[in-house]
Amino acid sequence: MAVPIDNNLTKPTPPSSTLRFAFGNVLAFFILLLIGVLAFSIRLFSVIKYESVIHEFDPYFNYRVTQFLTKNGIYDFWNWFDDRTWYPLGRVIGGTVYPGLTLTAGTIWKVLQSLNIPLSVETVCVFTAPVFSAFASWAAYLLTKEVKGTGAGLTAAVLLAMVPSYISRSVAGSYDNEAVAIFALIFTFYLYVKTLNTGSLFYATLNSIAYFYMVCSWGGYTFIINLIPMHVLLCIVTGRYSSRLYIAYAPLVVLGTLLAALVPVVGFNAVMTSEHFASFLVFIVIHVVALAYYIKGMLSPKMFKVAATLVVSVGLVVCCAVVAVLVAVVASSPTKGWSGRSLSLLDPLRLALGWSRALDLPVPGQRHSRLAPSVPGYKTQYQAVKKTYASKYIPIIASVSEHQPPTWPSYFMDLNVLAFLVPAGIIACFSPLSDASSFVILYLVMSVYFSGVMVRLMLVLAPAACIMSGIALSEAFDVFTRSIKFYISNLSESLQIDAGDTVPGNNVSPPSDVLKNDKKEDMLKERPSRKNKKKEKENIEKPSVKSKTEKRPLVLPVEASFFALFLTVLLGGFYVVHSVWAAAEAYSAPSIVLTSHSHDGLHVFDDFREAYAWLSHNTEVDDKVASWWDYGYQTTAMANRTVIVDNNTWNNTHIATVGTAMSSPEKAAWEIFNSLDVKYVLVVFGGLVGYPSDDINKFLWMVRIGGGVFPHIKEPDYLRDGQYRIDSQATPTMLNSLMYKLSYFRFVETDGGKGYDRVRRTEIGRKHFKLTHFEEVFTTHHWMVRIYKLKPQKNRIRGKTKKSKSKTSYTTTPRSGTVKKNPWH
Amino acid sequence: MEVFLTRSRLTLILSLIVFLSLCFLSSSALSSSSSTTDLKILTAERRIDLSSHIIRVVLTLKVQNDGASTASNVLLAFPPAQAKHLALIHAAEVAGKKRKKTLHPLDVMTSNNADLPNGAKLYSVALRNPLSAGGSVTIEVSYVLTQSLEPFPVEISQSEPQLVLYRDSALILSPYEIKQQTTVIRTPSTKVESFTRVEPSTQTRTELKYGPYEDQPSFSHTPIVVHFENNNPFAVVEELVREIEISHWGNLQVTEHYTLVHNGARHKGGFSRVEYQSRPTYSGVASFKHLLVKLPPRVHSVYYRDNIGNISTSHLRTGYSKSELEIEPRYPLLGGWKATFVIGYGLPLQDVLFESNDGKRYLNFSFGCPIAETLVVLPEGSKNPSAVASRMLLAPSNHT
């Protein structure tokens, strides 16, 4: 176990230490390789426990896009108008999707094909995320190394390789944008810090390209383009301006913005939306500062003072004029009111929305027009915005659980001990504070804020927390081992009088071996090496220290050091155990296949695919399937059928229409669906087997979203005394709604007349009823998916004319329902 | 069928896809002008087994040569509808009686004689020894007809049994005069709705007996229709693509892509899971959800999936002489429903690949009965692959 090679990166280079230097690099290389393997393999639990399959919802869309790309090529991909979703509107995929992930996987597939490795597109997609998480941990190593040296880098890399928060988004099969984006994010930050440290234009250019990749991959790129300007500003304000800062920033803004504008989904947003304004503002500021420094260099101090006063006074006047003009322009244009927007940056709700748009998530359609009331003053506008959002758009975003603010347990679940190590890391970053470490601190602070807004953004926090914790652990080990070594050298000195001339390495290696044996259980392989390195550093410094017979300030008593070392290792052990558990148990389920352990072994619930396979083989190719939007992506990808709404919730009205239909009584719902050419209605029902995230549990959101657009759907009609229930106390509106009927149709016959719902743990309220306008065509084995067909219209009986209703326009149909007022009484 | 390949250098696997399209061997018609009228069938017995959706017929003919010259071929005639659905035909010469009965397989070829009444198709059986004048021989012909049961009613609901029609002739179609003939039709159950009576015809339990009829001239035809209940799975593989990959590393990987359809009476109306689950004897009797796949022994890495992932309902039993894979489609197949799936498995190469003395290697692998399209991937560096089909493939679609 003992690793005799020392990882020495210190300056003096006698032959032996050059060799050590080389050994250290080789060791670091192999450790990184192992970290990569660890990052990859810890994410394979899902494949081993389940199968190599695409997970969840969004990955199915990405998978479908990748299939299209590999089949039809890049040009067709850019021009792809998808008529299989959002019927009858369709969706322009090429212009609305972040292509980074798709292009990456497509490229990998192509390269493998050209190497005669016949992997299927699906396999490539499944394993993209684990591969990129290995890259991400390497990127974290590079970034932390720039900040605090190799040891901290390796610690941060190993922490990132198995941080549960990141695992949750990058297990094999989780083929989502975040899979590659986190790598791109960290790598961009690394290149920024690298440029900052070196002042090399080469790295600055690479930085822009990395930023471009990030823009391609994920809407979260706005985080970068706001964080880096903030850091630049911070540096300027704290008097840390240097030409390196200029080189790190100016090319990024120019090149990065140009490149970002090339991505169709971003396009002119790269210069026109408020998310990017900060970068331009700071771009101007840094030039002004650069000019000031330049002039300062030319002029004598006194002259400079005079010039500064002059410029500042003139500048203030000009600024006032510009601000006045700007305000006037803003006030005159109703849609580009960025006063409201900039304010909204501080509003968590609004922020969540901004992110959700950035992340290609539920985005209400006419947000812009609604968002810009004509500036009646900040306060009122703010309230107006909030009110509009609360009433109109919150439901659709709030209905997604990952858009809720996180709870404290989720911090512990996703970060575990990192949450406690982060403060220590911050302290370590302050001693001494460099440009790089201030950047990392800023990154951490900002990501903590964002993760507090939306649980999903915990993902952005995770790398920051890993870097901080890596620094903290590394520093802690540094201190502890240094104290131990100091003690040992003192000890040996007292034993032999002429110990001062002995080779330090000889002195140190036995205790270091002891130490390693102590922490044999420690899985983090780089720790011993880092420890050694620190020891070496200490050794080199020691002669001088010793000659002065001065104690270093940070030397702890040896017992305390050993104890603290033991505790730290224990902490790391807990982290590893927790991470492996999270990877194996919590985050490995693909969510399209469910398993349960019962006394007679494993039971598999494969109902979703059963239903999708049935749809794909036993319905016409052009049939339209209506379901709640959660299942849209899966239906198009697995069943290859046209859906009305899907997880790209860009059109609130359309979703509200489906929600209204689900909340309406059968007849009205039939009319809505018929007007949308729907042939099949798919509902997910968990009452038989106890699957909690079914449509009945989501039903209130359908009511809310539907009611937000079609006011005749009122939430209180579905609640009895504010309680959502489906038992005999439920309201008649609830019991007559289409969703209730489709879910519980003939359910009562399964358990001999009781109709006990295992999710709601109650007997259902209305047991025996018939469907008049719908017909059950398929129900899966465990009843989890039920598919109904719209019955054709009945032949009209002569002489019996019905009151004619407009069936062409679905927007009026629900209204006519209101006129009728409770047809079911 | 064999694929034969020359010695190849052991380089990397992969690539080189050889596409072997199996043409139907339409053999040259044998000149049989002399024998059509001279032969005579003394006794003919036909047993038609309708107990599944595949019709198996065994025809025993005793042929006598009344002509002056020797006859080397015996012709069999099929009505065009049957000839179209003829999947497999075997003929054998019967020697010896009862206990000591031995069968000698005979070659059967299509015989393209255009000018036959009503477009009947002829198959010619080449005898082992030419039949001398006055001599007689007994031949047994067994053939399989597919897709010849016609569901009636065409659409049934979930609770109804499946009734089918079988159309044939009470008299055996033959280019020769038949002195005496009987036909026995076996139905899967006693539930026979109706059948055409051609006296003498009787029904005893699950058997319908037509005949014996005496002295029927050649090409006599009396249509009959049997309408009976048949709830057997009408599983039809509409399309099967099979990829066989021969690897240098001692493995033969087989991947079979199936498109399965229930070809019986179409399902009408809704499908109620509660009825299907609670009353399995009444509800969806004509549906099926199990299939048994027979695989060679020593298979390994068997998988069963479709294009959206693994299908979790399957059992594999490996045995000494064969392996059995019991699979369930994702959902029960009712009439007209379709499903697709892929079965893949590996075989140790030494079981199927042999090396001959001249350095050539032979792949001896039973491709099974049904092949629509076969793709053989040879190792890189293989030269001059050639294929020898050992059996005629008659039907482009076939049955499991």
mmCIF file of C-alpha atoms in Angstrom, chain A residues 448-590:
data_model
loop_
_atom_site.group_PDB
_atom_site.id
_atom_site.type_symbol
_atom_site.label_atom_id
_atom_site.label_comp_id
_atom_site.label_asym_id
_atom_site.label_seq_id
_atom_site.Cartn_x
_atom_site.Cartn_y
_atom_site.Cartn_z
ATOM 1 C CA VAL A 448 -25.030 29.054 -3.276
ATOM 2 C CA TYR A 449 -27.466 31.822 -4.008
ATOM 3 C CA PHE A 450 -28.739 30.164 -7.173
ATOM 4 C CA SER A 451 -29.051 26.774 -5.598
ATOM 5 C CA GLY A 452 -31.188 28.399 -2.956
ATOM 6 C CA VAL A 453 -33.545 29.584 -5.648
ATOM 7 C CA MET A 454 -34.022 26.338 -7.495
ATOM 8 C CA VAL A 455 -33.080 22.877 -6.363
ATOM 9 C CA ARG A 456 -31.973 22.022 -9.845
ATOM 10 C CA LEU A 457 -29.144 24.517 -9.677
ATOM 11 C CA MET A 458 -27.571 22.588 -6.870
ATOM 12 C CA LEU A 459 -25.702 21.152 -9.780
ATOM 13 C CA VAL A 460 -23.848 24.418 -10.319
ATOM 14 C CA LEU A 461 -23.012 24.578 -6.653
ATOM 15 C CA ALA A 462 -21.567 21.085 -6.547
ATOM 16 C CA PRO A 463 -18.306 21.827 -8.418
ATOM 17 C CA ALA A 464 -17.757 24.962 -6.368
ATOM 18 C CA ALA A 465 -18.336 23.036 -3.172
ATOM 19 C CA CYS A 466 -15.967 20.313 -4.342
ATOM 20 C CA ILE A 467 -13.250 22.802 -5.167
ATOM 21 C CA MET A 468 -13.641 24.544 -1.833
ATOM 22 C CA SER A 469 -13.700 21.300 0.080
ATOM 23 C CA GLY A 470 -10.719 20.049 -1.857
ATOM 24 C CA ILE A 471 -8.817 23.136 -0.857
ATOM 25 C CA ALA A 472 -9.962 22.805 2.744
ATOM 26 C CA LEU A 473 -9.034 19.141 3.017
ATOM 27 C CA SER A 474 -5.737 19.724 1.325
ATOM 28 C CA GLU A 475 -4.863 22.598 3.636
ATOM 29 C CA ALA A 476 -5.963 20.627 6.671
ATOM 30 C CA PHE A 477 -3.785 17.700 5.727
ATOM 31 C CA ASP A 478 -1.012 20.100 5.059
ATOM 32 C CA VAL A 479 -1.198 21.531 8.551
ATOM 33 C CA PHE A 480 -1.587 18.179 10.307
ATOM 34 C CA THR A 481 1.212 16.434 8.509
ATOM 35 C CA ARG A 482 3.446 19.417 8.886
ATOM 36 C CA SER A 483 2.960 19.372 12.640
ATOM 37 C CA ILE A 484 3.563 15.656 12.800
ATOM 38 C CA LYS A 485 6.666 15.989 10.736
ATOM 39 C CA PHE A 486 7.892 18.853 12.831
ATOM 40 C CA TYR A 487 7.428 16.734 15.896
ATOM 41 C CA ILE A 488 9.279 13.827 14.332
ATOM 42 C CA SER A 489 12.166 15.926 13.162
ATOM 43 C CA ASN A 490 12.413 17.437 16.617
ATOM 44 C CA LEU A 491 12.357 13.967 18.031
ATOM 45 C CA SER A 492 15.113 12.719 15.769
ATOM 46 C CA GLU A 493 17.088 15.837 16.430
ATOM 47 C CA SER A 494 17.041 15.218 20.134
ATOM 48 C CA LEU A 495 18.010 11.588 19.515
ATOM 49 C CA GLN A 496 21.031 12.299 17.389
ATOM 50 C CA ILE A 497 22.896 15.463 17.854
ATOM 51 C CA ASP A 498 23.989 15.842 14.263
ATOM 52 C CA ALA A 499 20.558 15.181 12.907
ATOM 53 C CA GLY A 500 20.461 18.501 11.250
ATOM 54 C CA ASP A 501 22.597 17.250 8.371
ATOM 55 C CA THR A 502 20.677 14.068 7.667
ATOM 56 C CA VAL A 503 18.732 13.805 4.515
ATOM 57 C CA PRO A 504 15.231 14.895 5.363
ATOM 58 C CA GLY A 505 13.645 12.169 3.240
ATOM 59 C CA ASN A 506 15.152 9.460 5.415
ATOM 60 C CA ASN A 507 13.729 11.024 8.443
ATOM 61 C CA VAL A 508 10.319 11.372 7.102
ATOM 62 C CA SER A 509 9.584 8.226 5.236
ATOM 63 C CA PRO A 510 9.028 5.870 8.171
ATOM 64 C CA PRO A 511 6.398 8.014 9.860
ATOM 65 C CA SER A 512 4.740 8.676 6.554
ATOM 66 C CA ASP A 513 4.421 4.961 6.091
ATOM 67 C CA VAL A 514 2.979 4.630 9.539
ATOM 68 C CA LEU A 515 0.619 7.337 8.700
ATOM 69 C CA LYS A 516 -0.484 5.642 5.585
ATOM 70 C CA ASN A 517 -1.087 2.447 7.378
ATOM 71 C CA ASP A 518 -3.231 4.376 9.782
ATOM 72 C CA LYS A 519 -5.483 5.470 7.063
ATOM 73 C CA LYS A 520 -5.533 2.366 5.051
ATOM 74 C CA GLU A 521 -9.277 2.563 4.814
ATOM 75 C CA ASP A 522 -8.972 5.805 3.055
ATOM 76 C CA MET A 523 -9.995 5.383 -0.513
ATOM 77 C CA LEU A 524 -8.847 8.738 -1.691
ATOM 78 C CA LYS A 525 -5.616 7.803 -3.214
ATOM 79 C CA GLU A 526 -4.171 11.156 -3.813
ATOM 80 C CA ARG A 527 -4.134 12.100 -0.196
ATOM 81 C CA PRO A 528 -0.975 10.266 0.764
ATOM 82 C CA SER A 529 0.804 11.773 -2.162
ATOM 83 C CA ARG A 530 -0.304 15.232 -1.380
ATOM 84 C CA LYS A 531 0.657 14.713 2.176
ATOM 85 C CA ASN A 532 4.071 13.651 1.100
ATOM 86 C CA LYS A 533 4.380 16.604 -1.068
ATOM 87 C CA LYS A 534 3.544 18.936 1.723
ATOM 88 C CA LYS A 535 6.000 17.103 3.851
ATOM 89 C CA GLU A 536 8.643 17.597 1.272
ATOM 90 C CA LYS A 537 7.878 21.205 1.062
ATOM 91 C CA GLU A 538 8.201 21.324 4.755
ATOM 92 C CA ASN A 539 11.458 19.451 4.580
ATOM 93 C CA ILE A 540 12.973 21.862 2.212
ATOM 94 C CA GLU A 541 11.934 24.740 4.318
ATOM 95 C CA LYS A 542 12.999 23.049 7.480
ATOM 96 C CA PRO A 543 16.747 23.647 7.493
ATOM 97 C CA SER A 544 16.262 27.350 7.337
ATOM 98 C CA VAL A 545 13.482 27.202 9.866
ATOM 99 C CA LYS A 546 15.539 25.059 12.107
ATOM 100 C CA SER A 547 18.582 27.210 11.858
ATOM 101 C CA LYS A 548 16.539 30.008 13.248
ATOM 102 C CA THR A 549 15.036 27.541 15.742
ATOM 103 C CA GLU A 550 11.726 29.191 15.205
ATOM 104 C CA LYS A 551 8.382 27.458 15.239
ATOM 105 C CA ARG A 552 6.079 27.958 12.343
ATOM 106 C CA PRO A 553 2.860 29.612 13.447
ATOM 107 C CA LEU A 554 0.593 26.782 12.267
ATOM 108 C CA VAL A 555 2.039 23.822 14.080
ATOM 109 C CA LEU A 556 -0.333 21.852 16.223
ATOM 110 C CA PRO A 557 0.445 19.444 19.031
ATOM 111 C CA VAL A 558 1.210 16.043 17.615
ATOM 112 C CA GLU A 559 -1.602 14.202 19.396
ATOM 113 C CA ALA A 560 -4.118 16.716 18.171
ATOM 114 C CA SER A 561 -2.716 16.375 14.694
ATOM 115 C CA PHE A 562 -3.048 12.634 14.659
ATOM 116 C CA PHE A 563 -6.528 12.840 16.045
ATOM 117 C CA ALA A 564 -7.591 15.503 13.593
ATOM 118 C CA LEU A 565 -6.058 13.535 10.753
ATOM 119 C CA PHE A 566 -8.015 10.515 11.813
ATOM 120 C CA LEU A 567 -11.226 12.517 11.992
ATOM 121 C CA THR A 568 -10.627 14.046 8.589
ATOM 122 C CA VAL A 569 -10.057 10.670 7.063
ATOM 123 C CA LEU A 570 -13.211 9.453 8.750
ATOM 124 C CA LEU A 571 -15.057 12.379 7.256
ATOM 125 C CA GLY A 572 -13.768 11.444 3.836
ATOM 126 C CA GLY A 573 -14.822 7.880 4.469
ATOM 127 C CA PHE A 574 -18.338 8.987 5.282
ATOM 128 C CA TYR A 575 -18.429 10.987 2.120
ATOM 129 C CA VAL A 576 -17.368 8.015 0.037
ATOM 130 C CA VAL A 577 -19.893 5.734 1.680
ATOM 131 C CA HIS A 578 -22.643 8.242 1.225
ATOM 132 C CA SER A 579 -21.743 8.918 -2.391
ATOM 133 C CA VAL A 580 -21.660 5.287 -3.309
ATOM 134 C CA TRP A 581 -24.956 4.755 -1.601
ATOM 135 C CA ALA A 582 -26.459 7.726 -3.429
ATOM 136 C CA ALA A 583 -25.134 6.500 -6.746
ATOM 137 C CA ALA A 584 -26.325 2.955 -6.178
ATOM 138 C CA GLU A 585 -29.657 3.510 -4.521
ATOM 139 C CA ALA A 586 -30.937 7.021 -4.810
ATOM 140 C CA TYR A 587 -29.993 8.092 -8.292
ATOM 141 C CA SER A 588 -29.712 4.956 -10.343
ATOM 142 C CA ALA A 589 -33.364 4.366 -11.187
ATOM 143 C CA PRO A 590 -34.151 5.170 -14.792
#
